[in-house]
PDB file of C-alpha atoms in Angstrom:
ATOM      1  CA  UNK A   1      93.728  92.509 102.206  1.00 56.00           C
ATOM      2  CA  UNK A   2      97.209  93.277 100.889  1.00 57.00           C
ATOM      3  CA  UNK A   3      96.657  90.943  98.108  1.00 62.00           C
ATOM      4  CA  UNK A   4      93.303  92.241  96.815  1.00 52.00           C
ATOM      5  CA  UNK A   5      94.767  95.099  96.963  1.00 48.00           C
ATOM      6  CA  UNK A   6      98.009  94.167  94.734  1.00 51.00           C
ATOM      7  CA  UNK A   7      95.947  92.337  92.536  1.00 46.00           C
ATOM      8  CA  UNK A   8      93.265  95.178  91.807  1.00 46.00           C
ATOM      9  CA  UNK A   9      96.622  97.456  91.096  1.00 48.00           C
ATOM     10  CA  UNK A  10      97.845  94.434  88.603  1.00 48.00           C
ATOM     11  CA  UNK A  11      94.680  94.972  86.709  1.00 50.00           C
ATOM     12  CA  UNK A  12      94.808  98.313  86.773  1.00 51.00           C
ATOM     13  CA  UNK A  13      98.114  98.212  85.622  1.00 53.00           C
ATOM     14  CA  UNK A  14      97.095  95.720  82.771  1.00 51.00           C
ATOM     15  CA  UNK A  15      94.264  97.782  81.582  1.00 47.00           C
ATOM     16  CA  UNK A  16      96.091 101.214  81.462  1.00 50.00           C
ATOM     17  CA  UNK A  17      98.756  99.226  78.858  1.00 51.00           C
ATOM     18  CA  UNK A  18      96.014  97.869  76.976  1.00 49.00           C
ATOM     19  CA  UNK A  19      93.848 100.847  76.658  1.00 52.00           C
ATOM     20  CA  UNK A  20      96.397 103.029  73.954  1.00 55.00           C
ATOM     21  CA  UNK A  21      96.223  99.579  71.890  1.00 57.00           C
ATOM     22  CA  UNK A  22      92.939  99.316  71.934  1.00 54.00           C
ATOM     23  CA  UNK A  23      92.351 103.059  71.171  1.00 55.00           C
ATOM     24  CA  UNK A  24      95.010 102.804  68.703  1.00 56.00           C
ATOM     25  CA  UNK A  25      92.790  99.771  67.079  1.00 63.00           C
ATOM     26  CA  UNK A  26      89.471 101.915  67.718  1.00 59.00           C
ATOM     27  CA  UNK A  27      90.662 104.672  65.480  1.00 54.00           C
ATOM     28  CA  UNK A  28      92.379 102.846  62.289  1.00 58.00           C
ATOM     29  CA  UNK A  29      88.965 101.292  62.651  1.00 63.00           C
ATOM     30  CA  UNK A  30      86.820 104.360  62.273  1.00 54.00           C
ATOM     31  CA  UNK A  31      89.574 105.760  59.717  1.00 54.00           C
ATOM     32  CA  UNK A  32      89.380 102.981  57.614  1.00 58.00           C
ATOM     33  CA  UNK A  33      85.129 103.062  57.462  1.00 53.00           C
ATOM     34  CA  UNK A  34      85.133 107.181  56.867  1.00 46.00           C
ATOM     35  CA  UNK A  35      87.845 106.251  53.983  1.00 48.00           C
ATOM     36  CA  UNK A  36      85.097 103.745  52.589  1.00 50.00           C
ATOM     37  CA  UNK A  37      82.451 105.983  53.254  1.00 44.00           C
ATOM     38  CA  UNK A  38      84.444 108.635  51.334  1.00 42.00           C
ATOM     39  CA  UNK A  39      84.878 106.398  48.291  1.00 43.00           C
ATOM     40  CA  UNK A  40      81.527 104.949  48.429  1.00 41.00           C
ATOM     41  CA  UNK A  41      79.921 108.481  48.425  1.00 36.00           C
ATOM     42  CA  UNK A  42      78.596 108.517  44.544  1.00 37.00           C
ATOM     43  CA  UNK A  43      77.161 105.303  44.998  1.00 41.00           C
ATOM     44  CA  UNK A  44      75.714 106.028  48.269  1.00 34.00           C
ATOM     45  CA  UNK A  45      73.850 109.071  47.111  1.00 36.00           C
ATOM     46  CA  UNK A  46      72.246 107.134  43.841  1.00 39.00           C
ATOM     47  CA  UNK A  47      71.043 104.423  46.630  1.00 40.00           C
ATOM     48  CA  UNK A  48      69.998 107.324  48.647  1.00 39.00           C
ATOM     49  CA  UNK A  49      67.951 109.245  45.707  1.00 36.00           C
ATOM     50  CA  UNK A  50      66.771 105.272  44.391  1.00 45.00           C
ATOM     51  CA  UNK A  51      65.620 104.025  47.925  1.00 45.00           C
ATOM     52  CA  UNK A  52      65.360 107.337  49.387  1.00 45.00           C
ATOM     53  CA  UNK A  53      67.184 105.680  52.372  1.00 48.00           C
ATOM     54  CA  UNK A  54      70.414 104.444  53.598  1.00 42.00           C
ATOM     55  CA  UNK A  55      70.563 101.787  55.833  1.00 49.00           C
ATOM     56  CA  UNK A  56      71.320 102.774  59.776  1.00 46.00           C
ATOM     57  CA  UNK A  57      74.538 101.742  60.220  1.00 46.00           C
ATOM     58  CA  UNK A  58      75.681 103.442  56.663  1.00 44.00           C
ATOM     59  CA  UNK A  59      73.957 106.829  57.473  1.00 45.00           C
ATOM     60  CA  UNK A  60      76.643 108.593  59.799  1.00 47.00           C
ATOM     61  CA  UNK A  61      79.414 107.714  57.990  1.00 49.00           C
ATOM     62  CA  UNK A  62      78.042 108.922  54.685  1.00 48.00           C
ATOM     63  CA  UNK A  63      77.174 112.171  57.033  1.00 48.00           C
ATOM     64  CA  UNK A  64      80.903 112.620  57.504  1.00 54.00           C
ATOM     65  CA  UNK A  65      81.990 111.524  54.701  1.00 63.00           C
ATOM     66  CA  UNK A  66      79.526 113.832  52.445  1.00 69.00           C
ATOM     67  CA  UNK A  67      80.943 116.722  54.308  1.00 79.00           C
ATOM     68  CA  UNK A  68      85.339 115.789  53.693  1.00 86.00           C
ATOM     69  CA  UNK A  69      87.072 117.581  50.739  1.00 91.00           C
ATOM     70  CA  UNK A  70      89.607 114.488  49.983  1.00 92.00           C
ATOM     71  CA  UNK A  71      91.760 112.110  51.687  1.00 91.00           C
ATOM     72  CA  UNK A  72      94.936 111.927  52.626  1.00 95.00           C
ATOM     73  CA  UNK A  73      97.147 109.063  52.136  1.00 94.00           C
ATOM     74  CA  UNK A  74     101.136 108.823  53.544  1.00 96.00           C
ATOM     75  CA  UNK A  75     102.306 105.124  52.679  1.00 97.00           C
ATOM     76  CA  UNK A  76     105.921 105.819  54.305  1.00 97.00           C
ATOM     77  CA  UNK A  77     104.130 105.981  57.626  1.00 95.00           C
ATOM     78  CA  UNK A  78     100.829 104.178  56.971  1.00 93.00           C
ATOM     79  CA  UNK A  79      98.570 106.667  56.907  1.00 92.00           C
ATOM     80  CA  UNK A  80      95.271 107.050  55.589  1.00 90.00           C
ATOM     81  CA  UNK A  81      92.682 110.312  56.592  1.00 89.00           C
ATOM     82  CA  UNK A  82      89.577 112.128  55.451  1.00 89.00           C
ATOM     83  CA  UNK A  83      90.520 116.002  55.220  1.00 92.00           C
ATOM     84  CA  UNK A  84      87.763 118.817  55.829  1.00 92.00           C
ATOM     85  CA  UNK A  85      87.662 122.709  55.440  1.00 92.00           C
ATOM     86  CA  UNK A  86      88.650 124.893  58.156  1.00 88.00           C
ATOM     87  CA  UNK A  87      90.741 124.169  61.459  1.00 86.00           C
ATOM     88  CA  UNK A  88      87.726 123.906  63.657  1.00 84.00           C
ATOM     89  CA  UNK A  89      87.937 121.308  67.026  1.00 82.00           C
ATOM     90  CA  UNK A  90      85.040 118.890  64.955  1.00 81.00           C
ATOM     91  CA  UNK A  91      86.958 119.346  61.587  1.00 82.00           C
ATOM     92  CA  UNK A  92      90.091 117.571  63.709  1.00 82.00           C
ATOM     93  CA  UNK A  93      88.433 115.450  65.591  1.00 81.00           C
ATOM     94  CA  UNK A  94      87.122 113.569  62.859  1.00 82.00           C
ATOM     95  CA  UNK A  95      90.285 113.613  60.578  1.00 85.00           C
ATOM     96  CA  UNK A  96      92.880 116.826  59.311  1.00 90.00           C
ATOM     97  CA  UNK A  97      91.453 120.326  58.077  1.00 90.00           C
ATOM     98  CA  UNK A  98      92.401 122.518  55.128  1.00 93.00           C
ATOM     99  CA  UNK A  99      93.694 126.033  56.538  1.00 90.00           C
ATOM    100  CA  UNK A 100      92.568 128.250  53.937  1.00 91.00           C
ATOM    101  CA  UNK A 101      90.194 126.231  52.171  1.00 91.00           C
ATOM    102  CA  UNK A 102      89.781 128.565  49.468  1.00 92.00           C
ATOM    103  CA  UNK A 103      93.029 127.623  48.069  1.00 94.00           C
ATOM    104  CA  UNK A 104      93.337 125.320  44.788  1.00 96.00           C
ATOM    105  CA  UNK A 105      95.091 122.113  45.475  1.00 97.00           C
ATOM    106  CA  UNK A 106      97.664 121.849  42.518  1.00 96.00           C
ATOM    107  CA  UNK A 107      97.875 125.193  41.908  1.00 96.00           C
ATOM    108  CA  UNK A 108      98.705 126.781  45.129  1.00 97.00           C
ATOM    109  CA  UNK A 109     100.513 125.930  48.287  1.00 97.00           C
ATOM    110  CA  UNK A 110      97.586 124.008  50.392  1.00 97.00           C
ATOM    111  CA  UNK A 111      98.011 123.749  53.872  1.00 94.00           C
ATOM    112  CA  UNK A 112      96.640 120.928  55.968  1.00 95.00           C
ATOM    113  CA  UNK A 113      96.344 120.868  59.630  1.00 91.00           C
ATOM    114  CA  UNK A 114      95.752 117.486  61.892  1.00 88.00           C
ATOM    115  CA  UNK A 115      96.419 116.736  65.726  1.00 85.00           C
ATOM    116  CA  UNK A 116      99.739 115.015  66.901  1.00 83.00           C
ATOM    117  CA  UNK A 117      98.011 112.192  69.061  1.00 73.00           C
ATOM    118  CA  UNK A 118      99.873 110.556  71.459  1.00 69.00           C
ATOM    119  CA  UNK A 119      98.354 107.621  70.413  1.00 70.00           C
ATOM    120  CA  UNK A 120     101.136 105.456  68.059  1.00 70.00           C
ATOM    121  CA  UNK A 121      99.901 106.016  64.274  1.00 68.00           C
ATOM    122  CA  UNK A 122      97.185 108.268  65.221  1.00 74.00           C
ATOM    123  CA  UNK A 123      96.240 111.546  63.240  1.00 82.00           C
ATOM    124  CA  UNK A 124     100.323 113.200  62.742  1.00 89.00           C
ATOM    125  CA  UNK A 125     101.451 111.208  65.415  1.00 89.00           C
ATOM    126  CA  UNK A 126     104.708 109.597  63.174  1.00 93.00           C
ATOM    127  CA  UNK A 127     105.193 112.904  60.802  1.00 94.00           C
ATOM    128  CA  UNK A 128     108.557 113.425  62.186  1.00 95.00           C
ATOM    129  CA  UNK A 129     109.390 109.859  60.773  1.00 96.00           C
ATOM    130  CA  UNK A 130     108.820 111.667  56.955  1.00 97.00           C
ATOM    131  CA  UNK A 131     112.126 112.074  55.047  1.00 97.00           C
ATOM    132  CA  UNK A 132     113.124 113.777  51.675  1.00 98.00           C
ATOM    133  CA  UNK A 133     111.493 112.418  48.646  1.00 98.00           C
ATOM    134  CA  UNK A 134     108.892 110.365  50.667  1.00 98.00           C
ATOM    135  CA  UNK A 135     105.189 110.730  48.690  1.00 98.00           C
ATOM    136  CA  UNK A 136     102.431 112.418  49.978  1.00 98.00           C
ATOM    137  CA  UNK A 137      99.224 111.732  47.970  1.00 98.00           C
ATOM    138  CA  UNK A 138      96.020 113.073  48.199  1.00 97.00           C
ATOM    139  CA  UNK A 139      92.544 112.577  46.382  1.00 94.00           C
ATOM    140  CA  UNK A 140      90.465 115.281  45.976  1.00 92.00           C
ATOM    141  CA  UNK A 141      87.914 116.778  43.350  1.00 89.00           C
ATOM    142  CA  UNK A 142      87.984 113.917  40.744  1.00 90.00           C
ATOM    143  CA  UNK A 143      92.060 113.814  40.945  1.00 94.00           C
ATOM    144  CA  UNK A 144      95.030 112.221  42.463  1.00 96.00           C
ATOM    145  CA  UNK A 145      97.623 114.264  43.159  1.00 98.00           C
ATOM    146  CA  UNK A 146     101.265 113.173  44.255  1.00 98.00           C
ATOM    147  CA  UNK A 147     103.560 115.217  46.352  1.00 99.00           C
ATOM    148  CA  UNK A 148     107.173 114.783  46.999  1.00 98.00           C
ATOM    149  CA  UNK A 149     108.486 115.688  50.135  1.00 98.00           C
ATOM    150  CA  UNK A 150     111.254 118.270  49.945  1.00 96.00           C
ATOM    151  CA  UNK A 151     111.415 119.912  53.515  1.00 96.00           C
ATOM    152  CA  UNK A 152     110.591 118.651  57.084  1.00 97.00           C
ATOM    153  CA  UNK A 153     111.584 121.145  59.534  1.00 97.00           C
ATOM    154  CA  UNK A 154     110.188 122.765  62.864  1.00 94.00           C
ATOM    155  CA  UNK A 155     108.815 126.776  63.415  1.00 92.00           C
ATOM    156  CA  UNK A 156     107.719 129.023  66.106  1.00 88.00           C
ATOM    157  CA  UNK A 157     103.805 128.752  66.233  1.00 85.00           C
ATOM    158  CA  UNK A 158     103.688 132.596  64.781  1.00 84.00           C
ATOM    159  CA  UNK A 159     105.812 131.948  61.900  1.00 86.00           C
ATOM    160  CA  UNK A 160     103.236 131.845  59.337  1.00 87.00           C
ATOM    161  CA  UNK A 161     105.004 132.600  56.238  1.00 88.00           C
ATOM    162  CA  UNK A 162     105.034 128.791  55.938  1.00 91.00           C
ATOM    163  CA  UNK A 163     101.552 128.823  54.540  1.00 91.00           C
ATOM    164  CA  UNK A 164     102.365 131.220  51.721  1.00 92.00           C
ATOM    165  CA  UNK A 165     102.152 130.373  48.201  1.00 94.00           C
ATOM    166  CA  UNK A 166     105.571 129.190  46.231  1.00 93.00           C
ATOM    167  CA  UNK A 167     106.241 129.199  42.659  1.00 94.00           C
ATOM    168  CA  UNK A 168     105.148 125.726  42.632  1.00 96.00           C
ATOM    169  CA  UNK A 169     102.549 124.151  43.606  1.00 98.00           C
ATOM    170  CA  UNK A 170     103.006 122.474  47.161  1.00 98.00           C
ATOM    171  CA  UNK A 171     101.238 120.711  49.861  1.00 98.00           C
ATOM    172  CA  UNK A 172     102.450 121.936  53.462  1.00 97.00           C
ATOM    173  CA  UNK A 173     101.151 119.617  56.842  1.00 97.00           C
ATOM    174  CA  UNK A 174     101.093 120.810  60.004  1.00 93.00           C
ATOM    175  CA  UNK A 175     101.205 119.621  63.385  1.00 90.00           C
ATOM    176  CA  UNK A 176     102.213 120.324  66.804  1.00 88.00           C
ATOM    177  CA  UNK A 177     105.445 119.805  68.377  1.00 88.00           C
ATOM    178  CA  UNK A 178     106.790 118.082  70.586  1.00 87.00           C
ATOM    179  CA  UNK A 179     104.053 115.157  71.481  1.00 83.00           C
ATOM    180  CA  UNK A 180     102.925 115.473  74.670  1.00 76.00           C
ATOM    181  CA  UNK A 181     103.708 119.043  75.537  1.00 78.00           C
ATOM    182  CA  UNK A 182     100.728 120.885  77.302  1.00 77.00           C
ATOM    183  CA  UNK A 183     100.361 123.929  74.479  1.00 80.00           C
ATOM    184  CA  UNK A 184     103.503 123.705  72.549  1.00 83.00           C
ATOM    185  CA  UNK A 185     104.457 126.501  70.675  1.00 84.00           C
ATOM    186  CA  UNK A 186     106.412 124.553  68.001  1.00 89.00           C
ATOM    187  CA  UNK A 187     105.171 123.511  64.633  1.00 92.00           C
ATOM    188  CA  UNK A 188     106.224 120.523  62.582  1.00 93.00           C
ATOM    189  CA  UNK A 189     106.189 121.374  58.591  1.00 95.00           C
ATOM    190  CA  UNK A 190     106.396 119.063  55.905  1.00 98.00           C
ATOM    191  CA  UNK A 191     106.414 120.155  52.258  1.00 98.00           C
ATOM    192  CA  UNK A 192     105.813 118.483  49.536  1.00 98.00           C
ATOM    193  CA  UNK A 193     106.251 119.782  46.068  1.00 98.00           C
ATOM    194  CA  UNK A 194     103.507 118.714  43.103  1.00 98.00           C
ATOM    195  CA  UNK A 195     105.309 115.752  40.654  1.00 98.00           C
ATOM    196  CA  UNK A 196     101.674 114.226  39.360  1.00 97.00           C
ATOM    197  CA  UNK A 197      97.850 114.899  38.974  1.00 96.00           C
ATOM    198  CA  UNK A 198      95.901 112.472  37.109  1.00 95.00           C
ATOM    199  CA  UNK A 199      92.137 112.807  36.788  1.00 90.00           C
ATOM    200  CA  UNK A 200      90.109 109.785  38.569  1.00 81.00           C
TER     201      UNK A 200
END
């Protein structure tokens, strides 16, 4: 009995190691066909108004990806995410969210929210890795825009003032600190300030 026993724990065991690779896997996975989805839109939609249908296995991700504003793309850490308006739980769940959408990216300072993950490479999970003059680049709108990061620092949840306009144009991310922390009432920042925008 003792050594069903030891070897249903080994399995157990096995399975609970396996499980953040495989959701780890699961996710770059679903990342990587939103980000196709998301560049595949225009042609999508003239196969959509031609055929007047998309096939199955094409229609949800065009779904999400119809709905993003851009994508965000972090080659220091090897990341790659849709980003949507507003901070809602579906808006994150699906990739990061624009805080005050309203704002004009290259013009303003546009915030962008996105979960921590505990998951290695998932969502913000490595933006504590980000260091001075690493790029941040994001497509949006018919243009590529390039940030360079200038700041990477940690604030109280309620310090806000983070989010305000500069007299450049920047792109702020935001995340929760520290991983793992039930509620944590820390906030890691990274700023980047605006060195290119080129028109796709």
């Amino acid at each position: 009995m003792r050594s069903v026993v030891g070897v249903v724990f080994l399995l157990a065991g096995g399975l609970l190691l396996l499980f953040p690779q495989y959701e780890k896997r699961a996710y770059h996975e679903e990342q990587e066909e939103l980000i196709t989805a998301f560049e595949q839109l225009g042609e999508w939609e003239t196969a959509a108004l031609a055929d007047g249908d998309l096939e199955q296995n094409q229609q949800a991700e065009y779904v999400v990806a119809k709905d993003a504003r851009g994508m965000l793309s972090i080659p220091a850490i090897d990341l790659e995410m849709l980003f949507f308006d507003g901070v809602s739980v579906d808006a994150l769940n699906k990739g990061a969210g624009i805080i005050e959408p309203e704002k004009k990216m290259g013009v303003q300072n546009v915030s962008i929210a996105g979960h921590r993950g505990a998951t290695y490479g998932k969502q913000f999970n490595r933006l504590n890795e980000l260091k001075v003059q690493d790029e941040l680049h994001v497509k949006m709108d018919q243009e590529d825009y390039t940030f360079i990061v200038d700041k990477v620092f940690v604030v109280d949840q309620k310090q806000v003032d983070v989010l305000s306009d500069k007299e450049s144009p920047y792109l702020t991310l935001v995340t929760c600190t520290p991983i793992g922390e039930e509620n944590p009432t820390d906030r890691l920042i990274v700023q980047g300030k605006l060195v290119n925008k080129e028109e796709v």
